[in-house]
Coordinates of C-alpha atoms in Angstrom, one line a residue:
X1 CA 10.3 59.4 32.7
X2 CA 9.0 56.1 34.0
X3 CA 6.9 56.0 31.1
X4 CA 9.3 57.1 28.7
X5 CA 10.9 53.7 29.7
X6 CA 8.5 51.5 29.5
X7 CA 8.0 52.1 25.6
X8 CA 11.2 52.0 24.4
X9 CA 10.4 51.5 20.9
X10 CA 7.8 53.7 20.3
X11 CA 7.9 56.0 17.4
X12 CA 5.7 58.0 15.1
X13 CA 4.2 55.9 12.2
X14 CA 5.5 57.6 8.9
X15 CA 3.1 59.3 6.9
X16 CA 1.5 57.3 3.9
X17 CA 2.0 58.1 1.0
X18 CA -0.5 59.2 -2.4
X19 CA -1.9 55.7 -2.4
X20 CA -3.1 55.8 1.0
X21 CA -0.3 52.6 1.6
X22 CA 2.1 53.2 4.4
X23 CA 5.7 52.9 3.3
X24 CA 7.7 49.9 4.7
X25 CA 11.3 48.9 3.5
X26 CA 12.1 46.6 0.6
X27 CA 13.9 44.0 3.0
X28 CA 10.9 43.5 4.8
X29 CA 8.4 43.3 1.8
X30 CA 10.6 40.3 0.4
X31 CA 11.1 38.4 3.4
X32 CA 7.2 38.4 3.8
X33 CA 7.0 37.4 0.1
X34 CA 9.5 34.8 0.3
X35 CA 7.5 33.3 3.6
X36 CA 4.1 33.4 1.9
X37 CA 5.9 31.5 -1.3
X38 CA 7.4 29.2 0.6
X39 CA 4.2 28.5 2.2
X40 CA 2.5 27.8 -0.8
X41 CA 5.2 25.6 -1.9
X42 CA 4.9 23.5 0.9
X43 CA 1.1 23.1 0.7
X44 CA 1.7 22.4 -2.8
X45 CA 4.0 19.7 -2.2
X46 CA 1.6 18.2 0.9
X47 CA -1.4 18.3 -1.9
X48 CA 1.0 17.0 -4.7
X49 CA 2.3 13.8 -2.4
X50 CA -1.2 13.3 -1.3
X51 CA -2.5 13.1 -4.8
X52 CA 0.5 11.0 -5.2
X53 CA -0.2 8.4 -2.4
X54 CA -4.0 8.3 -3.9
X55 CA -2.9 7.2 -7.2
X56 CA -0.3 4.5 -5.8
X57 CA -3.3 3.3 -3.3
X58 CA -5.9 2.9 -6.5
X59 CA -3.6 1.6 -8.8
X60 CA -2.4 -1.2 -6.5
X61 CA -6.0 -1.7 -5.4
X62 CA -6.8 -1.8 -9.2
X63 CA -4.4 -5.0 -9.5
X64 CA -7.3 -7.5 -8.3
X65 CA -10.0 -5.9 -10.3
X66 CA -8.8 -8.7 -13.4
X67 CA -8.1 -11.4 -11.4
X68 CA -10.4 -11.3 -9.0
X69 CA -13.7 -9.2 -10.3
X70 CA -14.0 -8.5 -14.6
X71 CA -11.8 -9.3 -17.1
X72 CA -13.0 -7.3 -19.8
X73 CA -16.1 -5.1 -18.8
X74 CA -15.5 -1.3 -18.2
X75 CA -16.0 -0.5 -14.5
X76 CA -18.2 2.6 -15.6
X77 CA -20.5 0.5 -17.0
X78 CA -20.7 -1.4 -13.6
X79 CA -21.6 1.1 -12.2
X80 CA -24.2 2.4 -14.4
X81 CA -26.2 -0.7 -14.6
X82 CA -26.0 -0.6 -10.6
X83 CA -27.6 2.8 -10.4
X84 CA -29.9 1.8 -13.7
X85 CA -31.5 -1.0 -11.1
X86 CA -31.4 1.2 -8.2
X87 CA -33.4 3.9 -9.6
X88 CA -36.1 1.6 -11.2
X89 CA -36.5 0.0 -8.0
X90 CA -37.5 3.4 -6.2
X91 CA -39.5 4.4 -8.8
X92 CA -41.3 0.8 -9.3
X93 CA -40.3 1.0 -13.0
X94 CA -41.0 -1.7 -15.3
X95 CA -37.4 -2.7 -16.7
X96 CA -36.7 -1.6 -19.9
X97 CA -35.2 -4.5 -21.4
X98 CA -38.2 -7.0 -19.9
X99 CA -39.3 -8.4 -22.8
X100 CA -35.7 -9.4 -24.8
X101 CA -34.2 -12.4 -23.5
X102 CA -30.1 -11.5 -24.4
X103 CA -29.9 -8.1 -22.9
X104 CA -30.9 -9.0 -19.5
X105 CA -28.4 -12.3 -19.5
X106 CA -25.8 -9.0 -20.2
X107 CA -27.6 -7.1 -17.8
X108 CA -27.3 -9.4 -15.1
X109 CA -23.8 -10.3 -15.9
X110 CA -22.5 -6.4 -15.5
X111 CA -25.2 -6.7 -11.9
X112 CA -22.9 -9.8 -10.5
X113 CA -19.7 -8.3 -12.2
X114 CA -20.3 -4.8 -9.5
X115 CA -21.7 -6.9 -6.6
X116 CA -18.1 -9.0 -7.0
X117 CA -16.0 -5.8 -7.7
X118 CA -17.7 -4.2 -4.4
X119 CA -16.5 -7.5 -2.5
X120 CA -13.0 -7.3 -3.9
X121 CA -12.7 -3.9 -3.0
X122 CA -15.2 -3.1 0.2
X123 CA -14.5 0.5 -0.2
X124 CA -15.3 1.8 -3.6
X125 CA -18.9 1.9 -3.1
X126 CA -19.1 4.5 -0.4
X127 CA -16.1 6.6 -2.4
X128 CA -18.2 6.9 -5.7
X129 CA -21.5 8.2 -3.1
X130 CA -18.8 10.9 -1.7
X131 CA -16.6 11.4 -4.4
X132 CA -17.1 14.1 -7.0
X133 CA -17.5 13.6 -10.7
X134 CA -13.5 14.5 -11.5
X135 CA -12.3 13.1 -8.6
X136 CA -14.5 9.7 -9.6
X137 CA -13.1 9.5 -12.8
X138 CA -9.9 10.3 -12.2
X139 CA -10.5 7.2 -9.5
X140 CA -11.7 5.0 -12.1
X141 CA -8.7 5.9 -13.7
X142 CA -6.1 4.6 -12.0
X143 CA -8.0 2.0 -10.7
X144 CA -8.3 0.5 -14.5
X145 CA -4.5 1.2 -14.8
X146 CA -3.5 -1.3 -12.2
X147 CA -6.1 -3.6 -13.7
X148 CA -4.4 -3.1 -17.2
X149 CA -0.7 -3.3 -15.4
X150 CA -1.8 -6.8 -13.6
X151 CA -3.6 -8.2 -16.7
X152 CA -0.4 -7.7 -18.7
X153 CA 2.0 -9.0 -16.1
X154 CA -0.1 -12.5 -15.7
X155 CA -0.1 -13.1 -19.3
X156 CA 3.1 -12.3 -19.6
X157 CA 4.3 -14.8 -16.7
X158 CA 2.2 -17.6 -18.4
X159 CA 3.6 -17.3 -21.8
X160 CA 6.5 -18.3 -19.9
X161 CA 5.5 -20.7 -17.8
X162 CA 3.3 -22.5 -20.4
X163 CA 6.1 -22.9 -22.6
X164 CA 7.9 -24.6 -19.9
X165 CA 4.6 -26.9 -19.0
X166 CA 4.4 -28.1 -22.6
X167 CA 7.9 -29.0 -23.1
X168 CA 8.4 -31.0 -19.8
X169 CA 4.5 -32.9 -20.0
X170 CA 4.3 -33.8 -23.6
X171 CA 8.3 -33.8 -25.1
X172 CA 7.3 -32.0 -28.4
X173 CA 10.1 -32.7 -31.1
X174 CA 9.8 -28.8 -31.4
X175 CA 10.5 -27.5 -27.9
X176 CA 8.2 -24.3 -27.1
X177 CA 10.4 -20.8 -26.5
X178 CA 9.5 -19.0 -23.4
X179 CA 9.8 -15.8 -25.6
X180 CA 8.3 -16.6 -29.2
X181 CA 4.8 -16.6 -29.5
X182 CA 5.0 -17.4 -33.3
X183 CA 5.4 -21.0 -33.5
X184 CA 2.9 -21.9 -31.1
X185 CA -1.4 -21.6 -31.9
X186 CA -2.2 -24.7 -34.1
X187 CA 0.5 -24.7 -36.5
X188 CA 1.8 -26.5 -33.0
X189 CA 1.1 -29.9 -32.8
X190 CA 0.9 -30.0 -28.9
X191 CA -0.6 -26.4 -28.7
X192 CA -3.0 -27.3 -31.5
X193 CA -4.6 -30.2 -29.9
X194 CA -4.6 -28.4 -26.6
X195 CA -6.9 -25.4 -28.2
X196 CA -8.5 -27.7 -30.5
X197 CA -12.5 -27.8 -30.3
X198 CA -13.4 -30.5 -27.8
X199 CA -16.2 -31.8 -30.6
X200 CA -13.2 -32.7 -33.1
X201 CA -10.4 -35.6 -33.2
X202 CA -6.9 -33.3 -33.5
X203 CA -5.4 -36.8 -34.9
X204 CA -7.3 -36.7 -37.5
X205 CA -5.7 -34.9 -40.3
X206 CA -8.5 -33.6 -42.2
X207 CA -9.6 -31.9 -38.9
X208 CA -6.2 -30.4 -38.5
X209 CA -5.8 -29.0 -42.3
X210 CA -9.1 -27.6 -41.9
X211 CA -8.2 -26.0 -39.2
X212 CA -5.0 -24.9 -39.9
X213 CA -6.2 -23.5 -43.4
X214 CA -9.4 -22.3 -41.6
X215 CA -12.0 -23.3 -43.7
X216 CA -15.5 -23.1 -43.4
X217 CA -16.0 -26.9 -42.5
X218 CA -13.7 -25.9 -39.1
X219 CA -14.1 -22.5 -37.5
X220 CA -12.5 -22.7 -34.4
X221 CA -14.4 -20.0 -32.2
X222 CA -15.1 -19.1 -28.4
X223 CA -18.8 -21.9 -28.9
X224 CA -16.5 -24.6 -28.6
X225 CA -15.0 -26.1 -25.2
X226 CA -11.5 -26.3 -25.5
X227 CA -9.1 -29.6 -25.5
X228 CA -7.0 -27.9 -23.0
X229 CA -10.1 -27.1 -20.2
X230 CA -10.2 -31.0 -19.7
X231 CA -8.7 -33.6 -17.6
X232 CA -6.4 -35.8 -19.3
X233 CA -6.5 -34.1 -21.8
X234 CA -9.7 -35.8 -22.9
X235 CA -13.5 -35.4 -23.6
X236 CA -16.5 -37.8 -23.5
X237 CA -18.4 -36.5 -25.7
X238 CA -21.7 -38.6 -24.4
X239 CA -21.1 -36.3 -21.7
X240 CA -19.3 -33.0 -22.2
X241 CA -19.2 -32.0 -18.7
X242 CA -16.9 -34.9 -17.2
X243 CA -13.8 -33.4 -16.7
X244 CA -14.5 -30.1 -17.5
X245 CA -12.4 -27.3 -16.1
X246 CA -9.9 -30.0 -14.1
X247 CA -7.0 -30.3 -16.4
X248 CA -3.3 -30.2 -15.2
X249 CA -2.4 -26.8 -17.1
X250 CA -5.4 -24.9 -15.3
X251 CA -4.3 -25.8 -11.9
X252 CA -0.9 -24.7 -12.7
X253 CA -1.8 -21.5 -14.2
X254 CA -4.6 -21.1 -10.8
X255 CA -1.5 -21.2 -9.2
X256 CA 1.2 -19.6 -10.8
X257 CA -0.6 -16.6 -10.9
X258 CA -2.8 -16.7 -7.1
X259 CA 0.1 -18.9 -5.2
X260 CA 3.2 -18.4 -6.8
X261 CA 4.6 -19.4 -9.9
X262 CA 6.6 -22.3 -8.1
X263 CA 3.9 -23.7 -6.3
X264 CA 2.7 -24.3 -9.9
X265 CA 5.1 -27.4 -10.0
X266 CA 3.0 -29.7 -7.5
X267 CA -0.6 -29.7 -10.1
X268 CA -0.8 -33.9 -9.9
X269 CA -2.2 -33.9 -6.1
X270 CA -4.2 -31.9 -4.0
X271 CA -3.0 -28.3 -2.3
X272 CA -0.7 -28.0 0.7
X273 CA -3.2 -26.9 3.2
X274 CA -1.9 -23.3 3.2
X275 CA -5.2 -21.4 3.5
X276 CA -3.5 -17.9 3.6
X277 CA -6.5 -16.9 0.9
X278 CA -9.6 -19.0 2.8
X279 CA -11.6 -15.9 4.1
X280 CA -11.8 -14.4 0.5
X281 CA -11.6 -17.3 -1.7
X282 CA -15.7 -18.8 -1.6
X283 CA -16.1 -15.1 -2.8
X284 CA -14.1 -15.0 -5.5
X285 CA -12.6 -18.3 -7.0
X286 CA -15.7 -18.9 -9.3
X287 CA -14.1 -15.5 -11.4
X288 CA -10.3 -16.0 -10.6
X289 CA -10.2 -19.5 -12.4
X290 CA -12.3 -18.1 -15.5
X291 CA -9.8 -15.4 -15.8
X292 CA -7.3 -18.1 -15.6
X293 CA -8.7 -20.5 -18.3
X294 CA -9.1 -17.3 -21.0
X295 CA -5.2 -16.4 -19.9
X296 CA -3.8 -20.0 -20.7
X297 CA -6.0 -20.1 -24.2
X298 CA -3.9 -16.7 -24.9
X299 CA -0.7 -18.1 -23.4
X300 CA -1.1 -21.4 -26.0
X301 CA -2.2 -19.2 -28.9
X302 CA 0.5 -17.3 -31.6
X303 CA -1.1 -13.9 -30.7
X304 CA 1.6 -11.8 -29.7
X305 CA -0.2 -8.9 -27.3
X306 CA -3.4 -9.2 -25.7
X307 CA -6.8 -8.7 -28.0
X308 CA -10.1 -9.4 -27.7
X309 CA -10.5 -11.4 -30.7
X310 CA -8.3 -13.7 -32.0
X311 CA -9.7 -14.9 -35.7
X312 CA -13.0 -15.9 -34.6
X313 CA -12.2 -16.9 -31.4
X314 CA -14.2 -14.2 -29.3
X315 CA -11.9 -13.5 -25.9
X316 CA -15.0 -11.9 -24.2
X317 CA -17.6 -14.1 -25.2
X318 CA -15.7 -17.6 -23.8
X319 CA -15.4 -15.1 -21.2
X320 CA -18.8 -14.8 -20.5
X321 CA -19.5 -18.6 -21.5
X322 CA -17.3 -20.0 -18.6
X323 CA -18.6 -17.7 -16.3
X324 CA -22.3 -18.9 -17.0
X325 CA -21.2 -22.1 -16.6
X326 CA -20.8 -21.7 -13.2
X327 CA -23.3 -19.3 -11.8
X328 CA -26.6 -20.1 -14.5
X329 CA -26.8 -23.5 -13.7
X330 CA -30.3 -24.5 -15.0
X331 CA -31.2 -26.5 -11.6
X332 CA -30.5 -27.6 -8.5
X333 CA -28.5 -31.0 -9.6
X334 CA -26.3 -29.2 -11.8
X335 CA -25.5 -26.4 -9.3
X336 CA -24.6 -29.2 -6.7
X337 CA -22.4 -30.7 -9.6
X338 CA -20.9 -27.1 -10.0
X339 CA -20.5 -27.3 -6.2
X340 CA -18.6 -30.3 -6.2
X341 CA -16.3 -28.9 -8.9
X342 CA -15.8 -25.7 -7.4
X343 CA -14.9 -28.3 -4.0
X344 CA -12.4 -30.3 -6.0
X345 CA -10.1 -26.9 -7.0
X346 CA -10.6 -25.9 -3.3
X347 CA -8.6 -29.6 -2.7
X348 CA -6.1 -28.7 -5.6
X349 CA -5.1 -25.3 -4.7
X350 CA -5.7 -25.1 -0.6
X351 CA -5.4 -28.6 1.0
X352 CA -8.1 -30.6 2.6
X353 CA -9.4 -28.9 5.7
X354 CA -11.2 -30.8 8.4
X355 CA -11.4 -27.7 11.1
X356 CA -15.4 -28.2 11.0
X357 CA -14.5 -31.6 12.2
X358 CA -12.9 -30.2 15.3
X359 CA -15.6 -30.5 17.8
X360 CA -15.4 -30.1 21.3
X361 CA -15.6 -33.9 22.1
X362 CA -13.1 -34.2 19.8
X363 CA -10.8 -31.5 20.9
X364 CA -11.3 -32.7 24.8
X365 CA -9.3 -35.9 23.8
X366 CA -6.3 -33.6 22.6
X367 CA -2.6 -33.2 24.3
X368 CA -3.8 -29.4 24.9
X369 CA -6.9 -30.0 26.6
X370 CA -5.5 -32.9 28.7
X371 CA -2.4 -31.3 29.6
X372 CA -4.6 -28.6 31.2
X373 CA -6.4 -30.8 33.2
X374 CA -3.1 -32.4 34.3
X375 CA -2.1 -29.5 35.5
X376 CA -5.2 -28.6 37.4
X377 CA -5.2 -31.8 39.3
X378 CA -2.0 -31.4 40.3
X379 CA -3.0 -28.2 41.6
X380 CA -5.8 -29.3 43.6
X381 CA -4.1 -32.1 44.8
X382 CA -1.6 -30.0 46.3
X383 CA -3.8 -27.5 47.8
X384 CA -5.8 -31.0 49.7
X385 CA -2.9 -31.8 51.1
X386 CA -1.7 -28.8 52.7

């Protein structure tokens, strides 16, 4: 009786049926279907909203790649030319290009474009070693979307802003629109002598038809230093590199697009001081101010959407020009000249800094230092007395 109790529920199992399956009642079959769909829902959704917060995280990561890394060069053939040098230096190779003299200037400009896109973003080295081959590409992917996205948003902000610049610093009888494109390029006045060839004289009317009616006598292509690149506006052409890169309309661009587009007002003297960017900026500010000057040529030009090449202006080569400017100096007197430039836009954009200045003699003579030892000789004094 006592263990008739204690198995209250206890009960033959039914007979299965031809099968061999064990028959169990509809109710129960589609609650346990519904659970197990439902659980797969839910691990769908978890794997869909992870997927989801992977390609916000690489797209917004992809932002800097334009700005900060390459403007133009495909981030798979970064990576390639990384793994072409890797390999040839395990296996002692003799280069293959060794003997040419352009293809390793490319060569070593896709090497420094990876070694700065590693720096901008410290974690997509290891990710392409662990990633799979979708999962990389699909990576790559988004990554290049935000650098697309970003690209598209600075130009458009400086086709803006640019028109603005022109009309308030030079008073053109035609005033610039921030949203037509069409009348600006050379048939411009302003925007023609700001994009005209640094070698010819805008004034001069021959130089202007010529270009204007692009004849042979005046091709205006990316082998030519731009008016606009200079200070004042100006060249010396005994000696083309005074005043390179320091014009008014480069800072403001530098910092309409790093800073804020209102910081953009205050070009004339030098930064603020605010060094919110100072860890990353020695690293980088070489490439963000090339990206900057081929931005405002665009911005001044009547090309309506972003292109490589814009008559026989080549985007990508003045690209690459500027950016061997600055890091294929040919000795040591013109890399300390490029030093001293790359100082001046520290000035412009950041403020002067004299923290290395701070030494501790110097600091001992401060209200913080001395009001400590104030109030340590007050203690003490207090303590001899008692």
């Amino acid at each position: 009786m006592a263990d008739h109790q204690d198995e209250p529920y206890s009960h033959s199992l039914p007979l299965p049926d031809s099968s061999g399956a064990v028959p169990t009642s509809t109710e129960a079959r589609a609650k346990r279907r519904i659970a197990a769909l439902e659980d797969e829902l839910q691990s769908m959704r978890q794997e869909r909203r992870g997927k989801q917060r992977k390609t916000t995280f690489y797209i917004s990561q992809g932002r800097a790649i334009r700005r900060m890394g390459v403007l133009y060069t495909n981030l798979e053939d970064l990576i390639a030319e990384n793994d072409r040098r890797y390999e040839e230096g395990e296996e002692g190779a003799t280069p293959e290009y060794a003997f040419t003299f352009s293809v390793p200037r490319q060569l070593d400009r896709l090497q420094r474009g990876y070694i700065i896109l590693t720096q901008v973003l410290p974690w997509l080295h290891e990710k392409l070693t662990r990633l799979d081959v979708d999962d990389s590409q699909d990576m790559l992917k988004q990554l290049k979307r935000g650098a697309d996205a970003a690209r598209g948003d600075d130009t458009s902000t400086l086709k803006d802003l640019v028109a603005t610049w022109i009309n308030q610093d030079f008073h053109p009888p035609t005033l610039l629109k921030s949203d037509d494109k069409h009348t600006r390029g050379f048939v411009h006045d302003i925007c023609g002598k700001l994009l005209c060839p640094s070698e010819w004289d805008w004034s001069n009317n021959c130089v202007k038809t010529g270009i204007r009616d692009r004849t042979s006598d005046y091709i205006v292509s990316e082998n030519s230093w731009p008016l606009f690149l200079y200070e004042n506006y100006a060249v010396n052409l005994d000696n083309l590199e005074q005043g390179l890169f320091k014009s008014k309309i480069l800072v403001q661009a530098f910092k309409a697009v790093f800073t804020s587009p209102s910081s953009a007002r205050e070009a004339d003297g030098d930064g603020d001081g605010a060094d919110i960017l100072e860890n990353n900026r020695r690293a980088r500010r070489q490439l963000n101010q090339v990206k900057v000057k081929t931005c405002v040529r665009f911005a001044l030009s009547n090309i309506s959407s972003w292109r490589t090449v814009d008559g026989d202006f080549d985007y990508e080569v003045f690209w690459s020009n500027v950016v061997d400017f600055f890091e294929d100096a040919p000795g040591p007197v013109t890399r300390q000249r490029v030093s001293q430039l790359l100082e001046w836009w520290t000035r412009k954009i950041f403020g002067k800094n004299h923290r290395e200045d701070l030494t501790p003699e110097v600091v001992s003579r401060m209200s913080v230092t001395a009001l400590a030892e104030q109030r340590k000789a007050l203690e003490d004094a207090a303590f001899d007395s008692d």
